[in-house]
Amino acid sequence: MTEKSFLARMALASKARADKARSAEPEEVLLDRALATDEPPPLTLSRFNLFAELKLRSPADGPLAEAHCDQNGRLKAYASGGAAAVSVLTEPEEFKGSLTHLKEAASVLNPLGVPVMRKDFITDPYQVLEARAAGASGILLIVSMLNDEETLTLIDSAQTCGLFVLLEGFTVQDLQQIKKLIATLPATSKQMILVGVNCRDLKTLKVDFARFKELAKHLSDQTMAVAESGIANIQDIAEVVQWGYQGALVGSALMTSGDPAETTAEFVAAGLKSAAFKGSGHVR
């Protein structure tokens, strides 16, 4: 499996889902429905921000939870533990996610003031509208599978809907592309953009934690950086914060935790402690 074939396969499947959904509900109808939904809670950032994830399956590790597990209970645990936002997988094949999961998560978390983010292989503005109609506050975009025009179109769609955007990259080239794109945006738009660094090798689907440090020097100084994949414990949290990340997206470690509220709280506390230590001028 190559990086190109994995992302290409995901992109094709994503486009097919969007086309099928559009044939059932025209885009202009979905837009009206999306903008008629209640305003989702905004993403409020602090010195460290944990994006907890609802993910039933990992392509690399297999099932993480059963479809009939207490998803609502886990979502409430993330909220009580101090998660800044919750990422919800909606890709149906590799991750066993769905838009229903996103809508249900929003119904649980929006009243608590915790935003949800759609995580998928988004390729079409229609999917941005789907996220907003489901109650999401944000979306994730993978720049490796989009050209600049496509990425900017999706960012524009997200901002029309009032959604934040997490731009995810895997390589130096991805981060350079992200920097270039961000530089073209007006200041008000930049406030809605986050940059994510995923340390997973898409050729092997294995994580390489050291890549967080290697890629940190290529991060944009105009937006908050989020470390994604491979974060398993509080030591990992402390490391990425010291390397310059202000957030972490954690899926498997929280999905497999027997006490997700406690684990979430521990991760948040570790991130805030490390951020304060870094801000004091101490160097490890």
mmCIF file of C-alpha atoms in Angstrom:
data_model
loop_
_atom_site.group_PDB
_atom_site.id
_atom_site.type_symbol
_atom_site.label_atom_id
_atom_site.label_comp_id
_atom_site.label_asym_id
_atom_site.label_seq_id
_atom_site.Cartn_x
_atom_site.Cartn_y
_atom_site.Cartn_z
ATOM 1 C CA MET A 1 0.000 0.000 0.000
ATOM 2 C CA THR A 2 1.429 3.391 -0.913
ATOM 3 C CA GLU A 3 0.545 6.782 0.471
ATOM 4 C CA LYS A 4 -0.891 7.761 -2.901
ATOM 5 C CA SER A 5 -3.043 4.664 -3.241
ATOM 6 C CA PHE A 6 -4.403 4.943 0.320
ATOM 7 C CA LEU A 7 -5.409 8.577 -0.005
ATOM 8 C CA ALA A 8 -6.573 8.096 -3.589
ATOM 9 C CA ARG A 9 -8.824 5.232 -2.511
ATOM 10 C CA MET A 10 -10.221 7.255 0.373
ATOM 11 C CA ALA A 11 -10.786 10.270 -1.897
ATOM 12 C CA LEU A 12 -12.655 8.242 -4.501
ATOM 13 C CA ALA A 13 -14.891 6.657 -1.890
ATOM 14 C CA SER A 14 -15.521 10.054 -0.317
ATOM 15 C CA LYS A 15 -16.497 11.623 -3.644
ATOM 16 C CA ALA A 16 -18.845 8.727 -4.349
ATOM 17 C CA ARG A 17 -20.572 9.212 -0.974
ATOM 18 C CA ALA A 18 -20.952 12.934 -1.632
ATOM 19 C CA ASP A 19 -22.427 12.330 -5.101
ATOM 20 C CA LYS A 20 -24.878 9.796 -3.712
ATOM 21 C CA ALA A 21 -25.957 12.134 -0.930
ATOM 22 C CA ARG A 22 -26.345 15.042 -3.361
ATOM 23 C CA SER A 23 -28.644 12.956 -5.552
ATOM 24 C CA ALA A 24 -30.882 12.373 -2.540
ATOM 25 C CA GLU A 25 -30.818 15.972 -1.266
ATOM 26 C CA PRO A 26 -29.801 18.818 -3.599
ATOM 27 C CA GLU A 27 -27.037 21.098 -2.357
ATOM 28 C CA GLU A 28 -29.242 24.186 -2.143
ATOM 29 C CA VAL A 29 -31.705 22.281 0.041
ATOM 30 C CA LEU A 30 -28.907 21.051 2.295
ATOM 31 C CA LEU A 31 -27.517 24.594 2.550
ATOM 32 C CA ASP A 32 -30.871 25.916 3.745
ATOM 33 C CA ARG A 33 -31.141 23.096 6.260
ATOM 34 C CA ALA A 34 -27.579 23.596 7.474
ATOM 35 C CA LEU A 35 -27.939 27.321 8.033
ATOM 36 C CA ALA A 36 -31.308 26.811 9.741
ATOM 37 C CA THR A 37 -29.782 24.619 12.462
ATOM 38 C CA ASP A 38 -28.866 26.097 15.822
ATOM 39 C CA GLU A 39 -25.516 27.850 15.993
ATOM 40 C CA PRO A 40 -22.918 25.341 17.240
ATOM 41 C CA PRO A 41 -20.584 26.319 20.093
ATOM 42 C CA PRO A 42 -17.370 28.071 19.043
ATOM 43 C CA LEU A 43 -13.945 26.566 19.599
ATOM 44 C CA THR A 44 -12.411 28.271 22.632
ATOM 45 C CA LEU A 45 -8.649 27.827 22.900
ATOM 46 C CA SER A 46 -6.300 27.954 25.886
ATOM 47 C CA ARG A 47 -2.566 27.364 26.327
ATOM 48 C CA PHE A 48 -3.148 23.665 25.664
ATOM 49 C CA ASN A 49 -6.148 22.079 23.948
ATOM 50 C CA LEU A 50 -7.111 18.430 23.832
ATOM 51 C CA PHE A 51 -9.154 17.153 20.905
ATOM 52 C CA ALA A 52 -10.632 13.902 22.169
ATOM 53 C CA GLU A 53 -11.817 11.502 19.496
ATOM 54 C CA LEU A 54 -14.755 9.188 18.980
ATOM 55 C CA LYS A 55 -13.327 6.451 16.776
ATOM 56 C CA LEU A 56 -14.729 2.924 16.637
ATOM 57 C CA ARG A 57 -12.004 1.470 14.435
ATOM 58 C CA SER A 58 -8.453 2.208 13.383
ATOM 59 C CA PRO A 59 -7.161 0.920 10.007
ATOM 60 C CA ALA A 60 -3.858 0.143 11.716
ATOM 61 C CA ASP A 61 -5.119 -1.350 14.994
ATOM 62 C CA GLY A 62 -8.541 -2.732 14.099
ATOM 63 C CA PRO A 63 -11.662 -2.332 16.275
ATOM 64 C CA LEU A 64 -11.367 0.016 19.249
ATOM 65 C CA ALA A 65 -14.982 -0.247 20.388
ATOM 66 C CA GLU A 66 -18.186 -1.946 19.384
ATOM 67 C CA ALA A 67 -20.857 -0.054 17.454
ATOM 68 C CA HIS A 68 -23.252 -0.580 20.360
ATOM 69 C CA CYS A 69 -20.854 0.778 22.990
ATOM 70 C CA ASP A 70 -21.960 3.661 25.224
ATOM 71 C CA GLN A 71 -20.851 6.419 22.889
ATOM 72 C CA ASN A 72 -22.851 9.103 24.666
ATOM 73 C CA GLY A 73 -21.291 8.179 27.977
ATOM 74 C CA ARG A 74 -17.814 8.431 26.480
ATOM 75 C CA LEU A 75 -18.617 11.806 24.928
ATOM 76 C CA LYS A 76 -19.812 13.146 28.278
ATOM 77 C CA ALA A 77 -16.635 11.764 29.861
ATOM 78 C CA TYR A 78 -14.519 13.689 27.374
ATOM 79 C CA ALA A 79 -16.442 16.853 28.190
ATOM 80 C CA SER A 80 -16.153 16.413 31.952
ATOM 81 C CA GLY A 81 -12.437 15.709 31.557
ATOM 82 C CA GLY A 82 -11.887 19.094 29.932
ATOM 83 C CA ALA A 83 -11.606 18.332 26.219
ATOM 84 C CA ALA A 84 -11.558 21.523 24.136
ATOM 85 C CA ALA A 85 -13.382 19.725 21.325
ATOM 86 C CA VAL A 86 -14.338 16.235 20.207
ATOM 87 C CA SER A 87 -13.361 14.815 16.828
ATOM 88 C CA VAL A 88 -15.884 12.373 15.367
ATOM 89 C CA LEU A 89 -14.970 9.951 12.578
ATOM 90 C CA THR A 90 -17.626 9.786 9.876
ATOM 91 C CA GLU A 91 -15.782 7.603 7.316
ATOM 92 C CA PRO A 92 -17.781 4.339 7.136
ATOM 93 C CA GLU A 93 -15.420 1.690 5.779
ATOM 94 C CA GLU A 94 -11.997 1.980 7.414
ATOM 95 C CA PHE A 95 -13.214 3.709 10.587
ATOM 96 C CA LYS A 96 -16.828 2.479 10.882
ATOM 97 C CA GLY A 97 -18.038 6.031 11.393
ATOM 98 C CA SER A 98 -21.126 7.837 10.149
ATOM 99 C CA LEU A 99 -22.846 11.198 10.005
ATOM 100 C CA THR A 100 -25.284 9.775 12.537
ATOM 101 C CA HIS A 101 -22.421 9.540 15.036
ATOM 102 C CA LEU A 102 -21.591 13.191 14.357
ATOM 103 C CA LYS A 103 -25.181 14.327 14.795
ATOM 104 C CA GLU A 104 -25.578 12.336 18.008
ATOM 105 C CA ALA A 105 -22.302 13.720 19.357
ATOM 106 C CA ALA A 106 -23.421 17.270 18.634
ATOM 107 C CA SER A 107 -26.735 16.657 20.370
ATOM 108 C CA VAL A 108 -24.849 15.541 23.489
ATOM 109 C CA LEU A 109 -21.978 18.036 23.482
ATOM 110 C CA ASN A 110 -23.377 21.247 22.007
ATOM 111 C CA PRO A 111 -25.582 21.884 25.072
ATOM 112 C CA LEU A 112 -22.422 21.466 27.175
ATOM 113 C CA GLY A 113 -20.578 24.036 25.084
ATOM 114 C CA VAL A 114 -18.112 21.511 23.688
ATOM 115 C CA PRO A 115 -17.691 21.752 19.890
ATOM 116 C CA VAL A 116 -17.531 18.682 17.670
ATOM 117 C CA MET A 117 -15.412 18.339 14.545
ATOM 118 C CA ARG A 118 -16.109 16.174 11.517
ATOM 119 C CA LYS A 119 -13.077 14.030 10.709
ATOM 120 C CA ASP A 120 -13.242 12.399 7.302
ATOM 121 C CA PHE A 121 -11.601 12.414 3.891
ATOM 122 C CA ILE A 122 -13.503 15.517 2.823
ATOM 123 C CA THR A 123 -13.287 16.402 -0.871
ATOM 124 C CA ASP A 124 -16.530 18.236 -1.630
ATOM 125 C CA PRO A 125 -18.167 21.415 -0.242
ATOM 126 C CA TYR A 126 -21.344 19.342 0.072
ATOM 127 C CA GLN A 127 -19.650 17.449 2.920
ATOM 128 C CA VAL A 128 -18.954 20.720 4.714
ATOM 129 C CA LEU A 129 -22.672 21.483 4.609
ATOM 130 C CA GLU A 130 -23.391 17.986 5.919
ATOM 131 C CA ALA A 131 -21.134 18.707 8.887
ATOM 132 C CA ARG A 132 -22.879 21.994 9.664
ATOM 133 C CA ALA A 133 -26.324 20.425 9.296
ATOM 134 C CA ALA A 134 -25.279 17.709 11.764
ATOM 135 C CA GLY A 135 -24.317 20.339 14.346
ATOM 136 C CA ALA A 136 -20.543 20.361 13.899
ATOM 137 C CA SER A 137 -18.409 23.374 14.781
ATOM 138 C CA GLY A 138 -15.460 22.350 12.627
ATOM 139 C CA ILE A 139 -14.009 20.046 9.996
ATOM 140 C CA LEU A 140 -10.678 18.403 9.248
ATOM 141 C CA LEU A 141 -9.125 18.694 5.790
ATOM 142 C CA ILE A 142 -6.204 16.561 4.578
ATOM 143 C CA VAL A 143 -4.065 18.741 2.316
ATOM 144 C CA SER A 144 -2.201 15.717 0.892
ATOM 145 C CA MET A 145 -5.284 14.693 -1.049
ATOM 146 C CA LEU A 146 -6.337 18.163 -2.231
ATOM 147 C CA ASN A 147 -4.853 20.756 -4.535
ATOM 148 C CA ASP A 148 -4.654 24.401 -3.470
ATOM 149 C CA GLU A 149 -7.845 25.418 -5.253
ATOM 150 C CA GLU A 150 -9.809 22.561 -3.698
ATOM 151 C CA THR A 151 -8.483 23.336 -0.241
ATOM 152 C CA LEU A 152 -9.320 27.030 -0.499
ATOM 153 C CA THR A 153 -12.805 26.224 -1.791
ATOM 154 C CA LEU A 154 -13.428 23.942 1.179
ATOM 155 C CA ILE A 155 -12.061 26.541 3.610
ATOM 156 C CA ASP A 156 -14.386 29.134 2.094
ATOM 157 C CA SER A 157 -17.340 26.755 2.450
ATOM 158 C CA ALA A 158 -16.438 26.100 6.078
ATOM 159 C CA GLN A 159 -16.168 29.777 6.895
ATOM 160 C CA THR A 160 -19.485 30.502 5.183
ATOM 161 C CA CYS A 161 -20.952 28.022 7.657
ATOM 162 C CA GLY A 162 -18.983 29.449 10.596
ATOM 163 C CA LEU A 163 -16.844 26.328 11.025
ATOM 164 C CA PHE A 164 -13.230 26.146 12.129
ATOM 165 C CA VAL A 165 -10.845 24.133 9.960
ATOM 166 C CA LEU A 166 -8.032 21.800 11.041
ATOM 167 C CA LEU A 167 -5.627 21.505 8.094
ATOM 168 C CA GLU A 168 -3.804 18.198 8.437
ATOM 169 C CA GLY A 169 -0.360 17.491 6.999
ATOM 170 C CA PHE A 170 2.011 14.534 7.098
ATOM 171 C CA THR A 171 5.173 15.872 5.459
ATOM 172 C CA VAL A 172 7.368 18.946 5.120
ATOM 173 C CA GLN A 173 5.767 19.506 1.724
ATOM 174 C CA ASP A 174 2.293 19.430 3.268
ATOM 175 C CA LEU A 175 3.278 21.989 5.899
ATOM 176 C CA GLN A 176 4.868 24.235 3.291
ATOM 177 C CA GLN A 177 1.652 24.037 1.285
ATOM 178 C CA ILE A 178 -0.360 24.903 4.393
ATOM 179 C CA LYS A 179 1.862 27.910 5.140
ATOM 180 C CA LYS A 180 1.414 29.158 1.599
ATOM 181 C CA LEU A 181 -2.357 28.774 1.766
ATOM 182 C CA ILE A 182 -2.670 30.479 5.132
ATOM 183 C CA ALA A 183 -0.638 33.415 3.856
ATOM 184 C CA THR A 184 -3.306 34.063 1.214
ATOM 185 C CA LEU A 185 -6.137 34.277 3.735
ATOM 186 C CA PRO A 186 -7.404 37.481 5.364
ATOM 187 C CA ALA A 187 -6.696 37.913 9.064
ATOM 188 C CA THR A 188 -10.279 37.121 10.061
ATOM 189 C CA SER A 189 -10.106 33.805 8.202
ATOM 190 C CA LYS A 190 -6.793 32.818 9.781
ATOM 191 C CA GLN A 191 -8.467 32.922 13.179
ATOM 192 C CA MET A 192 -10.593 29.950 12.118
ATOM 193 C CA ILE A 193 -7.637 27.820 10.944
ATOM 194 C CA LEU A 194 -5.614 25.268 12.926
ATOM 195 C CA VAL A 195 -2.712 23.192 11.640
ATOM 196 C CA GLY A 196 -2.490 19.490 12.417
ATOM 197 C CA VAL A 197 0.623 17.336 12.090
ATOM 198 C CA ASN A 198 -0.044 13.621 11.761
ATOM 199 C CA CYS A 199 2.994 11.478 12.532
ATOM 200 C CA ARG A 200 1.534 8.377 10.879
ATOM 201 C CA ASP A 201 3.398 6.912 7.915
ATOM 202 C CA LEU A 202 0.651 6.288 5.374
ATOM 203 C CA LYS A 203 2.782 3.706 3.586
ATOM 204 C CA THR A 204 2.874 1.423 6.617
ATOM 205 C CA LEU A 205 0.097 2.995 8.753
ATOM 206 C CA LYS A 206 2.557 2.985 11.657
ATOM 207 C CA VAL A 207 3.247 6.049 13.762
ATOM 208 C CA ASP A 208 6.672 7.645 14.055
ATOM 209 C CA PHE A 209 6.514 9.836 17.142
ATOM 210 C CA ALA A 210 9.859 11.477 16.374
ATOM 211 C CA ARG A 211 8.292 13.123 13.330
ATOM 212 C CA PHE A 212 6.502 15.559 15.614
ATOM 213 C CA LYS A 213 9.870 17.051 16.603
ATOM 214 C CA GLU A 214 11.240 16.904 13.059
ATOM 215 C CA LEU A 215 8.231 18.698 11.558
ATOM 216 C CA ALA A 216 7.775 21.266 14.335
ATOM 217 C CA LYS A 217 10.297 23.616 12.716
ATOM 218 C CA HIS A 218 8.035 23.829 9.654
ATOM 219 C CA LEU A 219 4.898 24.907 11.504
ATOM 220 C CA SER A 220 3.200 28.184 10.720
ATOM 221 C CA ASP A 221 3.572 30.792 13.447
ATOM 222 C CA GLN A 222 0.211 32.269 12.490
ATOM 223 C CA THR A 223 -1.986 29.427 13.744
ATOM 224 C CA MET A 224 -2.229 26.897 16.544
ATOM 225 C CA ALA A 225 -0.529 23.545 15.931
ATOM 226 C CA VAL A 226 -2.114 20.210 16.885
ATOM 227 C CA ALA A 227 -0.173 16.941 17.208
ATOM 228 C CA GLU A 228 -2.155 13.999 15.831
ATOM 229 C CA SER A 229 -1.735 10.200 16.124
ATOM 230 C CA GLY A 230 0.559 8.161 18.327
ATOM 231 C CA ILE A 231 -0.078 10.008 21.592
ATOM 232 C CA ALA A 232 -0.539 7.362 24.247
ATOM 233 C CA ASN A 233 0.271 8.918 27.631
ATOM 234 C CA ILE A 234 1.004 12.092 29.550
ATOM 235 C CA GLN A 235 4.709 11.875 28.720
ATOM 236 C CA ASP A 236 3.827 12.094 25.027
ATOM 237 C CA ILE A 237 1.668 15.131 25.737
ATOM 238 C CA ALA A 238 4.520 16.850 27.579
ATOM 239 C CA GLU A 239 6.922 16.144 24.715
ATOM 240 C CA VAL A 240 4.777 17.594 21.937
ATOM 241 C CA VAL A 241 4.026 20.726 23.967
ATOM 242 C CA GLN A 242 7.734 21.296 24.512
ATOM 243 C CA TRP A 243 8.257 20.974 20.751
ATOM 244 C CA GLY A 244 5.803 23.775 20.093
ATOM 245 C CA TYR A 245 2.364 22.184 19.741
ATOM 246 C CA GLN A 246 -0.523 23.852 21.545
ATOM 247 C CA GLY A 247 -2.918 20.967 21.083
ATOM 248 C CA ALA A 248 -3.151 17.214 20.666
ATOM 249 C CA LEU A 249 -5.733 15.033 18.981
ATOM 250 C CA VAL A 250 -6.010 11.714 20.818
ATOM 251 C CA GLY A 251 -8.135 8.811 19.633
ATOM 252 C CA SER A 252 -7.023 5.277 20.422
ATOM 253 C CA ALA A 253 -5.644 5.994 23.903
ATOM 254 C CA LEU A 254 -8.954 7.521 24.973
ATOM 255 C CA MET A 255 -11.174 5.015 23.159
ATOM 256 C CA THR A 256 -9.434 2.130 24.935
ATOM 257 C CA SER A 257 -9.303 3.813 28.336
ATOM 258 C CA GLY A 258 -11.370 2.223 31.077
ATOM 259 C CA ASP A 259 -11.951 5.678 32.569
ATOM 260 C CA PRO A 260 -12.040 8.171 29.698
ATOM 261 C CA ALA A 261 -12.978 11.108 31.946
ATOM 262 C CA GLU A 262 -9.940 10.568 34.168
ATOM 263 C CA THR A 263 -7.606 9.936 31.225
ATOM 264 C CA THR A 264 -8.872 13.058 29.451
ATOM 265 C CA ALA A 265 -8.342 15.124 32.598
ATOM 266 C CA GLU A 266 -4.827 13.723 33.042
ATOM 267 C CA PHE A 267 -3.910 14.564 29.444
ATOM 268 C CA VAL A 268 -5.306 18.091 29.755
ATOM 269 C CA ALA A 269 -3.484 18.680 33.040
ATOM 270 C CA ALA A 270 -0.219 17.378 31.587
ATOM 271 C CA GLY A 271 -0.563 19.667 28.573
ATOM 272 C CA LEU A 272 -1.291 22.738 30.666
ATOM 273 C CA LYS A 273 1.565 21.961 33.052
ATOM 274 C CA SER A 274 4.003 21.505 30.193
ATOM 275 C CA ALA A 275 2.788 24.701 28.519
ATOM 276 C CA ALA A 276 3.308 26.640 31.738
ATOM 277 C CA PHE A 277 6.769 25.097 32.164
ATOM 278 C CA LYS A 278 7.667 26.008 28.591
ATOM 279 C CA GLY A 279 6.305 29.517 29.013
ATOM 280 C CA SER A 280 8.420 30.057 32.145
ATOM 281 C CA GLY A 281 11.529 29.921 30.006
ATOM 282 C CA HIS A 282 12.840 26.591 31.278
ATOM 283 C CA VAL A 283 14.375 24.296 28.674
ATOM 284 C CA ARG A 284 14.411 20.548 28.997
#
